[in-house]
XYZ file of C-alpha atoms in Angstrom:
778
model
C -54.041 -125.235 -76.696
C -52.075 -126.575 -79.661
C -54.987 -125.869 -81.929
C -55.421 -122.332 -80.598
C -51.718 -121.517 -80.978
C -51.596 -122.985 -84.484
C -54.739 -121.174 -85.576
C -53.405 -117.916 -84.160
C -50.094 -118.335 -85.982
C -51.866 -119.069 -89.255
C -54.005 -115.975 -88.777
C -51.026 -113.717 -88.077
C -49.189 -114.982 -91.144
C -52.334 -114.561 -93.213
C -52.944 -110.993 -92.051
C -49.347 -109.937 -92.762
C -49.285 -111.493 -96.230
C -52.752 -110.275 -97.129
C -52.067 -106.673 -96.093
C -48.712 -106.534 -97.847
C -50.069 -108.460 -100.808
C -52.904 -106.002 -101.380
C -50.383 -103.135 -101.259
C -48.265 -104.973 -103.831
C -51.288 -105.448 -106.120
C -52.059 -101.727 -105.910
C -48.480 -101.059 -107.043
C -48.978 -103.383 -110.007
C -47.160 -106.394 -108.578
C -47.820 -110.098 -108.090
C -51.158 -111.332 -106.720
C -49.586 -114.375 -105.063
C -48.935 -112.834 -101.642
C -52.491 -111.573 -101.215
C -53.856 -114.961 -102.275
C -51.404 -116.713 -99.968
C -52.560 -114.502 -97.115
C -56.162 -115.447 -97.891
C -55.235 -119.143 -97.891
C -53.577 -118.798 -94.476
C -56.617 -116.971 -93.091
C -58.990 -119.672 -94.362
C -56.689 -122.314 -92.878
C -56.734 -120.425 -89.566
C -60.553 -120.423 -89.510
C -60.819 -124.122 -90.413
C -58.146 -125.014 -87.869
C -59.940 -123.072 -85.157
C -63.148 -124.930 -86.103
C -61.189 -128.212 -85.852
C -62.100 -129.181 -89.396
C -59.812 -131.868 -90.822
C -60.390 -130.451 -94.302
C -57.775 -127.852 -93.394
C -55.151 -130.492 -94.196
C -56.402 -131.030 -97.736
C -56.857 -127.306 -98.321
C -53.343 -126.576 -97.090
C -51.958 -129.357 -99.290
C -53.580 -127.792 -102.340
C -52.188 -124.389 -101.320
C -48.707 -125.892 -100.890
C -48.865 -127.505 -104.349
C -50.106 -124.259 -105.918
C -47.307 -122.332 -104.204
C -44.731 -124.836 -105.446
C -46.038 -124.538 -108.990
C -46.009 -120.739 -108.794
C -42.451 -120.696 -107.456
C -41.092 -123.000 -110.168
C -42.956 -120.966 -112.804
C -41.356 -117.756 -111.542
C -37.754 -118.821 -110.985
C -37.241 -122.359 -112.242
C -35.110 -124.712 -110.196
C -32.963 -122.083 -108.475
C -32.645 -123.213 -104.864
C -31.783 -119.783 -103.465
C -34.893 -118.379 -105.113
C -37.177 -121.301 -104.247
C -36.137 -121.400 -100.589
C -37.674 -118.069 -99.492
C -40.823 -118.738 -101.504
C -41.465 -122.152 -100.064
C -39.557 -122.438 -96.802
C -42.215 -121.072 -94.460
C -45.050 -122.776 -96.356
C -43.358 -126.181 -96.186
C -42.462 -125.741 -92.502
C -46.085 -124.971 -91.640
C -47.133 -127.987 -93.726
C -44.754 -130.205 -91.777
C -46.280 -128.991 -88.512
C -49.807 -129.579 -89.753
C -48.802 -133.118 -90.755
C -47.576 -134.045 -87.261
C -49.752 -136.408 -85.174
C -49.853 -133.971 -82.267
C -51.545 -131.322 -84.412
C -53.770 -133.742 -86.306
C -55.141 -135.061 -83.016
C -56.264 -131.534 -82.145
C -58.651 -131.540 -85.128
C -61.039 -134.120 -83.634
C -64.206 -132.507 -82.289
C -65.823 -133.460 -78.970
C -63.792 -136.566 -78.055
C -61.245 -137.007 -75.245
C -57.787 -136.628 -76.766
C -56.477 -140.041 -75.568
C -59.281 -141.756 -77.527
C -58.642 -139.828 -80.753
C -56.974 -141.206 -83.846
C -55.176 -138.423 -85.704
C -56.812 -137.252 -88.914
C -54.901 -138.351 -91.986
C -54.108 -136.428 -95.150
C -52.063 -138.333 -97.679
C -52.281 -135.396 -100.088
C -50.577 -133.145 -97.526
C -47.842 -135.675 -96.872
C -47.431 -136.241 -100.601
C -47.185 -132.523 -101.331
C -44.469 -132.150 -98.697
C -42.527 -135.058 -100.226
C -42.849 -133.452 -103.676
C -41.604 -130.127 -102.308
C -38.596 -131.864 -100.763
C -37.824 -133.643 -104.048
C -37.961 -130.331 -105.920
C -35.721 -128.723 -103.288
C -33.099 -131.485 -103.566
C -33.129 -131.232 -107.361
C -32.747 -127.466 -107.144
C -29.840 -127.731 -104.687
C -28.012 -129.975 -107.166
C -28.626 -127.556 -110.049
C -26.536 -124.518 -111.004
C -28.851 -122.412 -113.166
C -26.852 -119.207 -112.667
C -23.449 -120.537 -113.644
C -21.735 -120.761 -117.005
C -19.402 -123.744 -117.279
C -16.749 -123.827 -119.955
C -13.012 -123.737 -120.597
C -10.451 -121.202 -121.670
C -7.775 -122.199 -124.145
C -4.672 -123.638 -122.474
C -2.235 -123.151 -125.333
C 0.250 -120.299 -125.369
C -0.685 -117.811 -128.091
C 2.392 -115.590 -127.686
C 5.605 -117.350 -126.679
C 7.535 -114.426 -125.162
C 5.032 -111.680 -124.411
C 6.002 -108.161 -123.490
C 5.477 -107.811 -119.736
C 6.048 -104.070 -119.820
C 9.300 -103.548 -117.979
C 12.552 -105.223 -117.063
C 11.248 -106.931 -113.929
C 12.891 -110.223 -112.879
C 10.471 -113.144 -112.882
C 10.624 -113.447 -109.112
C 9.948 -109.762 -108.411
C 6.880 -107.512 -108.307
C 8.046 -103.926 -108.901
C 4.821 -101.971 -109.409
C 1.218 -102.265 -108.296
C 0.227 -104.607 -111.152
C 3.794 -106.083 -111.132
C 4.957 -103.961 -114.082
C 3.768 -100.640 -115.561
C 1.458 -102.728 -117.786
C -0.728 -103.672 -114.786
C -1.237 -107.251 -115.956
C -1.237 -108.807 -112.448
C 0.503 -111.775 -114.036
C 3.406 -113.652 -112.482
C 5.653 -115.719 -114.789
C 6.425 -118.071 -111.890
C 5.254 -121.661 -112.349
C 6.417 -123.628 -109.302
C 2.863 -123.542 -107.917
C 0.577 -125.401 -110.294
C -2.993 -126.632 -110.493
C -1.757 -130.035 -109.362
C 0.122 -128.947 -106.214
C -1.600 -125.726 -105.124
C -3.705 -127.684 -102.654
C -0.531 -128.290 -100.605
C 0.145 -124.607 -99.923
C 0.880 -123.815 -96.299
C 1.609 -120.661 -94.355
C 5.276 -119.673 -94.564
C 5.124 -116.672 -92.242
C 2.795 -114.016 -90.875
C 3.643 -110.420 -90.002
C 1.506 -107.880 -88.138
C 2.068 -104.235 -89.027
C 0.712 -102.809 -85.786
C -1.466 -100.326 -87.688
C -4.841 -101.424 -86.341
C -8.207 -99.799 -86.853
C -9.077 -97.308 -84.118
C -12.378 -96.123 -82.726
C -11.771 -92.582 -84.004
C -11.087 -93.732 -87.562
C -13.505 -92.934 -90.365
C -15.772 -95.817 -91.466
C -13.883 -96.311 -94.737
C -10.656 -97.408 -93.021
C -9.415 -100.309 -95.100
C -6.385 -102.480 -95.873
C -6.195 -102.518 -99.686
C -2.447 -102.677 -100.194
C -0.578 -104.901 -102.628
C 3.076 -105.083 -101.509
C 6.005 -104.767 -103.916
C 8.925 -107.194 -103.974
C 12.360 -106.016 -105.086
C 15.433 -108.223 -104.643
C 15.042 -109.661 -101.120
C 12.602 -107.088 -99.706
C 8.860 -106.466 -99.629
C 7.557 -102.889 -99.456
C 4.064 -101.889 -98.390
C 2.002 -99.139 -96.819
C -0.752 -99.238 -94.210
C -4.109 -97.417 -93.877
C -2.517 -94.635 -91.820
C 0.195 -94.219 -94.465
C 3.078 -95.967 -92.746
C 5.697 -97.407 -95.087
C 7.228 -100.741 -94.065
C 9.990 -102.960 -95.481
C 9.963 -106.707 -94.734
C 12.383 -109.504 -95.522
C 10.723 -111.505 -98.310
C 11.863 -114.915 -97.081
C 11.361 -114.606 -93.333
C 8.743 -111.884 -92.910
C 11.008 -110.019 -90.485
C 10.684 -106.235 -90.466
C 13.637 -104.252 -91.845
C 12.427 -100.685 -91.354
C 9.306 -98.584 -91.026
C 8.475 -94.941 -91.608
C 5.551 -93.087 -90.037
C 4.739 -89.782 -91.766
C 2.595 -88.726 -88.791
C -0.624 -88.173 -90.709
C -3.038 -86.270 -88.436
C -6.499 -87.698 -87.843
C -9.282 -85.943 -89.714
C -12.965 -86.913 -89.409
C -13.678 -85.176 -92.746
C -11.458 -87.614 -94.613
C -13.721 -89.974 -96.555
C -11.188 -92.763 -97.105
C -8.357 -93.915 -94.861
C -6.386 -96.347 -96.978
C -3.230 -96.864 -99.010
C -3.258 -99.279 -101.943
C 0.461 -99.309 -102.512
C 3.834 -97.626 -102.804
C 6.000 -97.090 -105.899
C 9.571 -98.301 -106.468
C 12.234 -96.547 -108.544
C 15.934 -97.183 -109.066
C 18.176 -94.441 -110.464
C 20.279 -96.227 -113.100
C 22.784 -93.385 -113.096
C 23.481 -93.444 -109.367
C 26.030 -95.535 -107.507
C 24.439 -98.552 -105.840
C 25.847 -97.433 -102.489
C 24.653 -93.844 -102.842
C 21.834 -92.707 -100.546
C 18.432 -92.886 -102.269
C 19.843 -94.637 -105.341
C 16.694 -96.756 -105.053
C 13.549 -95.211 -103.629
C 10.096 -95.947 -102.336
C 7.493 -93.262 -103.034
C 4.774 -93.087 -100.399
C 1.430 -91.337 -101.032
C -0.274 -90.198 -97.844
C -3.849 -89.528 -96.813
C -2.996 -85.893 -96.031
C -1.964 -85.130 -99.636
C 1.785 -85.635 -99.551
C 4.146 -87.656 -101.742
C 7.264 -88.679 -99.825
C 10.470 -90.213 -101.210
C 12.250 -92.761 -98.996
C 15.549 -94.602 -99.312
C 14.549 -98.197 -100.102
C 17.380 -99.622 -97.977
C 16.898 -97.571 -94.825
C 13.510 -95.880 -94.927
C 15.212 -92.491 -94.489
C 13.633 -89.497 -96.226
C 15.340 -88.509 -99.501
C 15.801 -84.817 -98.780
C 16.746 -83.972 -102.373
C 13.228 -84.723 -103.578
C 10.744 -81.836 -103.504
C 10.624 -79.910 -100.243
C 13.057 -81.861 -98.060
C 11.742 -85.166 -99.357
C 8.096 -84.223 -99.831
C 5.915 -82.966 -102.647
C 2.835 -81.178 -101.311
C -0.139 -82.130 -103.467
C -2.435 -79.374 -102.200
C -0.334 -76.788 -104.065
C -2.342 -75.222 -106.879
C -5.683 -76.419 -105.589
C -8.515 -73.850 -105.707
C -9.920 -75.117 -102.401
C -7.924 -76.898 -99.752
C -9.894 -77.800 -96.641
C -7.969 -80.481 -94.767
C -9.209 -83.994 -95.412
C -10.918 -83.271 -98.739
C -8.073 -84.310 -101.077
C -5.462 -87.079 -100.853
C -3.983 -89.982 -102.758
C -5.153 -93.511 -102.025
C -3.317 -95.211 -104.906
C 0.349 -95.576 -105.830
C 1.750 -93.208 -108.445
C 3.319 -94.425 -111.704
C 7.088 -94.364 -112.227
C 7.792 -93.990 -115.952
C 10.050 -92.070 -118.324
C 11.937 -90.368 -115.514
C 8.765 -89.070 -113.911
C 6.566 -89.879 -110.945
C 2.957 -89.331 -112.053
C 0.096 -89.035 -109.594
C -3.610 -88.206 -109.423
C -5.767 -87.930 -106.342
C -9.039 -88.751 -104.636
C -11.614 -86.171 -103.571
C -14.399 -86.522 -101.034
C -17.349 -87.579 -103.153
C -20.455 -85.423 -102.934
C -19.494 -83.284 -99.952
C -19.592 -80.007 -101.828
C -19.437 -78.407 -105.268
C -16.281 -76.636 -104.081
C -14.023 -79.593 -104.701
C -10.344 -79.746 -105.531
C -9.134 -80.264 -109.058
C -8.722 -83.698 -110.592
C -5.387 -82.680 -112.077
C -2.824 -85.357 -113.035
C 0.732 -84.193 -112.305
C 4.112 -85.467 -113.441
C 7.125 -84.621 -111.275
C 10.777 -85.241 -112.030
C 11.336 -88.550 -110.285
C 14.684 -87.477 -108.857
C 14.102 -83.840 -107.905
C 10.340 -83.578 -107.432
C 10.142 -80.621 -109.816
C 6.797 -80.317 -111.604
C 7.250 -81.275 -115.280
C 3.669 -81.112 -116.544
C 0.109 -81.035 -115.294
C -2.965 -82.268 -117.123
C -6.236 -80.843 -115.829
C -9.344 -82.341 -117.478
C -11.099 -79.002 -116.929
C -8.378 -77.216 -118.933
C -6.965 -80.054 -121.043
C -4.927 -78.117 -123.629
C -2.551 -76.316 -121.268
C -0.190 -78.803 -119.660
C 2.655 -76.403 -118.822
C 3.356 -76.245 -115.076
C 1.267 -73.665 -113.256
C 2.860 -70.361 -112.472
C 3.102 -69.092 -108.925
C -0.333 -68.135 -107.608
C -2.329 -69.882 -110.340
C -4.795 -72.650 -109.556
C -6.156 -75.661 -111.364
C -9.787 -76.020 -112.454
C -12.041 -76.633 -109.466
C -13.981 -79.874 -109.374
C -12.671 -81.368 -112.606
C -12.908 -85.177 -113.096
C -10.208 -86.899 -111.053
C -8.306 -90.182 -111.095
C -8.343 -91.909 -107.714
C -7.348 -95.321 -109.042
C -4.127 -96.644 -110.614
C -2.774 -95.748 -114.057
C -0.707 -97.863 -116.448
C 2.146 -96.815 -118.720
C 3.804 -97.884 -121.957
C 7.211 -96.205 -122.233
C 7.775 -97.568 -125.753
C 4.652 -95.814 -127.015
C 5.268 -92.871 -124.699
C 1.813 -92.947 -123.080
C 0.225 -93.188 -119.653
C -3.337 -94.533 -119.473
C -5.463 -92.813 -116.839
C -8.865 -94.025 -115.551
C -11.021 -90.989 -114.810
C -13.995 -90.331 -112.553
C -16.582 -87.562 -112.418
C -17.192 -84.002 -111.456
C -18.961 -83.778 -108.102
C -21.921 -84.136 -107.573
C -21.878 -87.496 -109.324
C -25.682 -87.732 -109.661
C -26.312 -84.207 -110.974
C -25.280 -83.278 -114.514
C -26.328 -79.636 -114.657
C -23.727 -77.045 -115.545
C -21.009 -79.406 -116.693
C -18.558 -77.867 -119.140
C -17.703 -79.246 -122.558
C -14.419 -80.520 -121.143
C -16.132 -82.296 -118.253
C -18.606 -83.932 -120.628
C -15.698 -85.128 -122.770
C -13.480 -86.614 -120.075
C -15.827 -87.813 -117.298
C -15.846 -91.594 -116.795
C -13.274 -92.254 -119.474
C -9.895 -93.795 -120.139
C -7.478 -91.088 -121.285
C -4.088 -91.633 -122.899
C -1.607 -88.852 -122.118
C 1.854 -88.240 -123.498
C 4.486 -89.227 -120.944
C 6.655 -86.409 -122.284
C 4.198 -83.499 -122.298
C 0.928 -84.613 -120.662
C -0.994 -83.791 -123.847
C -4.066 -85.931 -124.652
C -3.356 -88.650 -127.211
C -6.862 -90.138 -127.193
C -9.925 -90.502 -124.974
C -12.453 -93.331 -124.751
C -15.570 -92.484 -122.732
C -17.344 -95.431 -121.086
C -20.465 -93.529 -119.917
C -21.962 -90.429 -121.491
C -23.187 -87.697 -119.136
C -22.631 -89.946 -116.135
C -25.336 -89.572 -113.450
C -24.507 -92.793 -111.564
C -20.944 -92.432 -110.200
C -19.710 -94.906 -112.830
C -16.069 -93.806 -112.573
C -13.587 -95.888 -114.470
C -12.327 -97.430 -111.228
C -9.636 -99.869 -112.286
C -6.087 -99.831 -113.573
C -6.119 -100.718 -117.284
C -4.175 -103.880 -118.149
C -1.837 -103.673 -121.151
C -0.838 -106.602 -123.358
C -0.236 -107.386 -127.012
C -3.120 -109.351 -128.530
C -2.624 -111.699 -131.458
C -5.212 -111.045 -134.162
C -6.767 -113.582 -136.514
C -4.300 -112.459 -139.192
C -1.340 -113.321 -136.989
C -0.462 -109.700 -136.334
C -0.154 -108.469 -132.763
C -1.970 -105.344 -131.662
C -0.874 -103.305 -128.613
C -4.016 -103.580 -126.518
C -5.553 -102.125 -123.383
C -8.120 -103.961 -121.237
C -10.262 -101.547 -119.230
C -12.830 -102.876 -116.713
C -15.742 -100.633 -115.686
C -18.219 -100.424 -112.847
C -21.140 -101.087 -115.185
C -19.619 -104.422 -116.250
C -18.245 -103.617 -119.708
C -14.692 -104.641 -120.521
C -13.142 -102.329 -123.107
C -10.474 -104.005 -125.233
C -8.845 -101.162 -127.165
C -5.876 -100.527 -129.413
C -3.776 -98.617 -126.923
C -2.136 -96.593 -129.698
C -5.409 -94.994 -130.787
C -8.169 -95.938 -128.315
C -10.117 -97.656 -131.093
C -11.982 -100.852 -130.101
C -10.482 -104.252 -130.862
C -13.602 -105.940 -129.495
C -16.533 -103.925 -130.906
C -18.321 -101.232 -128.899
C -21.877 -100.207 -129.803
C -24.109 -97.302 -128.863
C -27.454 -98.546 -127.541
C -30.599 -96.651 -126.475
C -30.645 -95.616 -122.817
C -33.486 -94.630 -120.442
C -34.546 -91.012 -120.014
C -36.673 -89.267 -117.411
C -34.368 -86.956 -115.489
C -35.402 -84.056 -113.287
C -36.332 -80.941 -115.379
C -33.003 -79.208 -114.783
C -30.966 -82.129 -116.115
C -30.862 -84.418 -119.127
C -29.651 -87.917 -119.947
C -27.754 -89.237 -122.928
C -30.088 -90.937 -125.431
C -27.502 -93.685 -125.985
C -24.731 -95.332 -124.009
C -21.725 -97.398 -125.142
C -21.709 -101.162 -124.604
C -18.759 -103.439 -125.302
C -19.264 -106.846 -126.884
C -17.242 -108.189 -123.946
C -19.543 -107.334 -121.085
C -20.493 -108.734 -117.708
C -23.495 -106.431 -117.398
C -26.381 -108.317 -115.751
C -29.841 -108.860 -117.122
C -32.308 -106.141 -116.006
C -34.009 -106.837 -112.701
C -37.693 -107.749 -112.526
C -40.024 -108.232 -109.599
C -39.376 -111.986 -109.858
C -35.732 -111.314 -108.972
C -36.630 -109.912 -105.561
C -35.286 -111.985 -102.733
C -35.570 -112.398 -98.995
C -34.815 -114.891 -96.288
C -38.573 -115.349 -95.816
C -41.783 -114.565 -97.648
C -42.167 -111.430 -95.524
C -38.939 -109.615 -96.388
C -39.271 -110.837 -99.969
C -42.701 -109.207 -100.067
C -41.203 -106.005 -98.632
C -38.543 -106.032 -101.364
C -41.203 -106.519 -104.049
C -43.126 -103.556 -102.689
C -39.989 -101.415 -102.610
C -39.039 -102.503 -106.142
C -42.387 -101.353 -107.491
C -42.075 -98.024 -105.673
C -38.764 -97.196 -107.367
C -38.193 -95.761 -110.813
C -36.459 -98.434 -112.874
C -36.120 -98.692 -116.635
C -32.982 -100.819 -116.740
C -29.308 -99.900 -116.711
C -28.743 -96.130 -116.596
C -32.116 -95.254 -115.070
C -31.536 -91.615 -114.019
C -31.696 -90.599 -110.343
C -35.104 -89.218 -109.394
C -37.136 -87.578 -106.657
C -39.171 -90.748 -106.136
C -36.006 -92.842 -105.878
C -34.394 -94.865 -108.662
C -32.970 -98.355 -108.780
C -29.377 -98.306 -110.062
C -28.160 -101.673 -111.337
C -25.331 -102.408 -111.474
C -24.798 -100.111 -108.517
C -21.912 -97.725 -108.045
C -20.120 -100.365 -105.946
C -19.428 -101.698 -109.394
C -19.397 -104.890 -111.321
C -15.658 -104.181 -111.268
C -13.849 -101.793 -108.967
C -10.263 -100.848 -108.128
C -9.233 -104.523 -107.974
C -9.338 -104.612 -111.784
C -8.799 -107.892 -113.675
C -5.802 -110.144 -114.250
C -4.636 -111.006 -117.763
C -2.375 -113.771 -119.049
C -0.314 -112.257 -121.884
C 0.750 -115.699 -123.129
C -2.697 -117.300 -123.329
C -4.464 -113.969 -124.052
C -7.144 -114.645 -121.441
C -8.590 -112.735 -118.516
C -9.622 -113.772 -114.985
C -12.021 -111.514 -113.102
C -14.402 -111.181 -110.156
C -17.681 -109.589 -111.330
C -19.917 -108.437 -108.490
C -23.619 -107.580 -108.665
C -25.340 -105.348 -106.132
C -28.204 -102.973 -106.877
C -28.232 -99.526 -105.260
C -30.915 -96.903 -104.841
C -30.511 -93.205 -105.600
C -33.007 -90.581 -104.455
C -32.638 -86.843 -105.018
C -33.571 -84.527 -102.138
C -34.426 -80.872 -102.868
C -32.136 -78.507 -100.983
C -34.946 -77.158 -98.795
C -35.637 -80.681 -97.523
C -32.056 -81.730 -96.818
C -31.421 -82.425 -93.121
C -28.381 -80.800 -91.498
C -25.111 -82.581 -92.009
C -24.497 -85.161 -89.331
C -21.793 -87.791 -89.128
C -22.301 -89.159 -92.642
C -19.223 -89.269 -94.862
C -20.894 -88.711 -98.249
C -19.845 -92.030 -99.665
C -21.789 -94.953 -101.114
C -24.296 -95.001 -98.247
C -26.574 -92.434 -96.651
C -27.252 -88.796 -97.464
C -24.661 -87.086 -99.642
C -24.992 -83.377 -98.892
C -23.746 -81.897 -102.200
C -23.394 -78.484 -100.552
C -23.843 -75.790 -103.176
C -26.009 -77.940 -105.446
C -29.828 -77.766 -105.679
C -30.183 -81.389 -104.568
C -28.598 -83.772 -102.126
C -28.789 -87.486 -102.856
C -29.613 -90.415 -100.608
C -27.883 -93.585 -101.726
C -27.345 -97.072 -100.482
C -27.528 -100.754 -101.277
C -30.976 -102.070 -102.213
C -31.609 -104.227 -99.144
C -34.546 -105.732 -97.274
C -35.772 -104.600 -93.826
C -33.417 -107.172 -92.255
C -30.422 -105.909 -94.226
C -29.942 -108.614 -96.875
C -29.830 -107.704 -100.577
C -33.261 -107.445 -102.172
C -32.000 -108.985 -105.388
C -31.540 -112.730 -105.469
C -28.066 -114.266 -105.274
C -25.521 -114.955 -106.648
C -23.991 -111.563 -105.925
C -20.450 -112.510 -106.886
C -18.616 -114.743 -109.340
C -15.232 -115.612 -110.715
C -15.137 -115.509 -114.495
C -12.819 -116.153 -117.390
C -12.873 -114.610 -120.869
C -10.918 -114.920 -124.108
C -9.506 -111.497 -124.961
C -9.143 -112.291 -128.666
C -12.770 -113.260 -129.236
C -14.586 -111.570 -126.348
C -16.160 -114.905 -125.364
C -16.956 -115.425 -121.671
C -15.921 -119.028 -121.067
C -17.223 -119.461 -117.507
C -18.884 -117.760 -114.551
C -18.801 -119.574 -111.209
C -20.317 -118.557 -107.896
C -17.651 -117.264 -105.552
C -17.721 -117.054 -101.777
C -19.950 -118.000 -98.873
C -22.217 -116.260 -96.381
C -20.135 -117.576 -93.475
C -19.140 -114.093 -92.345
C -22.328 -112.312 -93.424
C -24.749 -113.902 -90.973
C -24.874 -114.392 -87.171
C -24.516 -118.142 -87.731
C -21.258 -119.239 -89.433
C -22.938 -121.156 -92.253
C -20.555 -121.806 -95.174
C -23.242 -121.811 -97.867
C -21.662 -121.081 -101.239
C -24.093 -118.464 -102.442
C -21.736 -116.231 -104.428
C -21.030 -113.067 -102.449
C -19.811 -109.544 -103.254
C -16.153 -108.669 -103.042
C -13.774 -105.745 -103.198
C -10.218 -106.449 -104.271
C -8.588 -108.096 -107.242
C -7.098 -111.306 -108.645
C -3.697 -112.345 -109.962
C -2.741 -115.050 -112.471
C 0.414 -117.175 -112.421
C 2.090 -119.078 -115.246
C 1.315 -122.253 -113.336
C -2.304 -121.864 -114.490
C -3.506 -120.752 -111.062
C -5.379 -117.566 -110.163
C -5.387 -116.246 -106.592
C -8.089 -114.054 -105.061
C -9.197 -112.926 -101.610
C -11.621 -109.989 -101.813
C -14.913 -111.785 -101.042
C -16.789 -110.700 -97.923
C -15.991 -113.994 -96.261
C -12.536 -114.267 -94.709
C -10.989 -116.701 -97.188
C -8.068 -116.684 -99.592
C -8.627 -118.956 -102.592
C -6.875 -120.432 -105.605
C -8.644 -121.242 -108.877
C -7.952 -123.074 -112.093
C -7.616 -120.282 -114.662
C -8.865 -122.613 -117.388
C -12.182 -123.594 -115.778
C -12.670 -121.325 -112.750
C -12.775 -124.370 -110.471
C -11.751 -123.659 -106.874
C -8.579 -125.601 -106.091
C -7.630 -124.421 -102.578
C -8.754 -122.115 -99.840
C -7.483 -121.039 -96.455
C -9.149 -119.153 -93.641
C -7.789 -115.649 -93.057
C -7.705 -113.953 -89.634
C -9.298 -110.833 -91.162
C -10.966 -109.696 -94.362
C -8.780 -110.066 -97.452
C -10.020 -106.944 -99.286
C -6.770 -106.464 -101.164
C -5.066 -107.849 -104.259
C -2.471 -110.587 -103.660
C 0.924 -110.942 -105.334
C 3.486 -113.666 -105.960
C 7.274 -113.673 -105.826
C 10.301 -115.940 -105.517
C 13.411 -115.824 -103.337
C 17.002 -116.763 -104.184
C 16.529 -120.505 -103.676
C 13.696 -120.505 -106.232
C 10.838 -120.942 -103.751
C 7.636 -119.308 -104.974
C 5.495 -117.470 -102.452
C 1.958 -116.132 -102.671
C 1.160 -113.220 -100.365
C -1.977 -111.406 -99.284
C -2.671 -108.585 -96.842
C -5.647 -109.261 -94.555
C -6.925 -106.259 -92.653
C -10.598 -105.938 -93.521
C -12.746 -103.224 -95.035
C -14.492 -100.723 -92.777
C -17.571 -99.864 -94.808
C -18.463 -103.445 -95.791
C -17.882 -104.725 -92.274
C -15.329 -107.501 -92.714
C -13.077 -108.445 -89.807
C -10.374 -105.856 -89.081
C -6.721 -106.781 -88.715
C -3.182 -105.876 -89.739
C -1.838 -109.127 -91.190
C 0.613 -109.781 -94.012
C 0.603 -113.512 -94.777
C 2.836 -115.504 -97.121
C 2.215 -119.061 -98.345
C 4.482 -121.582 -100.063
C 4.650 -125.271 -100.887
C 6.115 -127.591 -98.223
């Protein structure tokens, strides 16, 4: 019976590998799987015939497989494992006495001595030795050090913010995500313990849209923390105790057409000309997911009725189309130069009849519209007259902007015109401003400069992140006002923020062609010398938990159109790598203005993009036209089907690591280190804390103590790192996904806290919650 079962198993494995392997050969792929299937079939026949030579043949097959695997991927354990795991396991079974006894022909089993095969046993030992060596190797990491010396002694932080406070989303209008606090250091960070935990009560509900996420970074002003929740509640908390002071619920109605249900932050403003005791002398500005901007008294949470329409500015005013749920603000506005400046998010790829991407500046005290910059009509920034509308479907800014009041500019990261994957019919203005960083005058809204990061974007490569501003010391000792702009495709643009000219060089390089007949692609694309763009994928990079799903991924890879980064979408389906999830996303990067270095979390996930002719598009169902599924693009000649490039069992088809922490020198553009970040503990049914390097969504901060803090990864951990080396120094388990950016502050007695919001991310499936958690030293 043992022999029959073993022979049958070998035959089934052989048939599956042979069939899939022949298909792969037809597609131009590797011959290994077909040959492996043949080897398993021969082994099945010999086993069924009870021929002991099956042991030697299998040993030779195991050795050949080991050699092939090392030839393809070197000593990368996570690549070797799927290639050899099943083969070695079968070899171990064949080497057991109970199976070897079954190979004797015609004798009673009790009288049989098991057949021996030293070559099989030796090949298994060799495979184990190779596996151990591979486990101890780190072929995908870059190990190095950033400089530790201070380059600029008293850097400009971009605003008069006390060291212990955090007044805007990136702490100051410069968006550096840098805290000058130094009580927590590399030496003592391992002693951090929970100081308090607060639950907002805004929990995910069954009727919520899939993209319901906690992405907020709280502000800290004086003794109070201010934050918002996914359903747009504003809450004030005592910074030392975590006790609630007030909350405000704007009563946002549910809407299943809303693509995103989140709030990344609120904005703080203090009127220097008002009496401290006057109502609304200090305010919190709350953006809502039903397109309102509400001003609240920071002390009481009461609505400031003198702002806008009884405390509210209605952002749908002036929009050419205004179906409920299609336009809203997910990010905090910028308070600068007496104005509150805000963009907005649109529902990606629902329809060509989208709202405008206009950026508007309102008087911060009265809510009166001061200027509006519409990338579809960029010259006219005077406020619209009654009854006029902005340009439909112009590139929008859904992320966070930065501002430099001394230079009089706001720096806006821009996205695309919808549909993202179709470039037909775009105007000259759209082609100029899509996927760019634009500097606007704080006074008038007029364009000061524009730096495009993708030409004729067909991949949804919005500039997703708040630019970080700092002054960089040049080799000649002169400081240059700089801007650091992360992009989805992995390039980091380091620009002179006065002019938009590169400080670290940017080159135009040839790009793939091959669009549908109605469209075209840019012959070149810009690439920064400071770039985290990955190497192009090859068939060897296809992964899987087993040989079978790896084979399926290889087949799928060869079926897709792929000519490297910027392969255009196609009817056959294209591989998009990096995918539109981004190497970097709204979490941005953190910069140290003293050391002139950057800490970041590059993520690598390939996506697929397939165009569907309008006549073949199925009726709209429950899909939300986001990063996954069919995007309807109503009014366009094609819909698009998009999603992560995953195997039949749902794991990424590309080999890990999928996520790193990294450090770079902003003066030279040198990447000092890249270290795998995160485990698969919360990605698999079994809680296995294997440090593979996983994707993340969220951002880091840096402190003067030389410590970076980051949640974000798709495991439920909050971690601290050595900024100099990227080494993990501390981690703590979170009760929910930490897909937000942390912050740090101090209270009156000098105690430094580190805080993160843990509430999970709907579309990536991390644990939901409503937690605000603060940590401090004992």
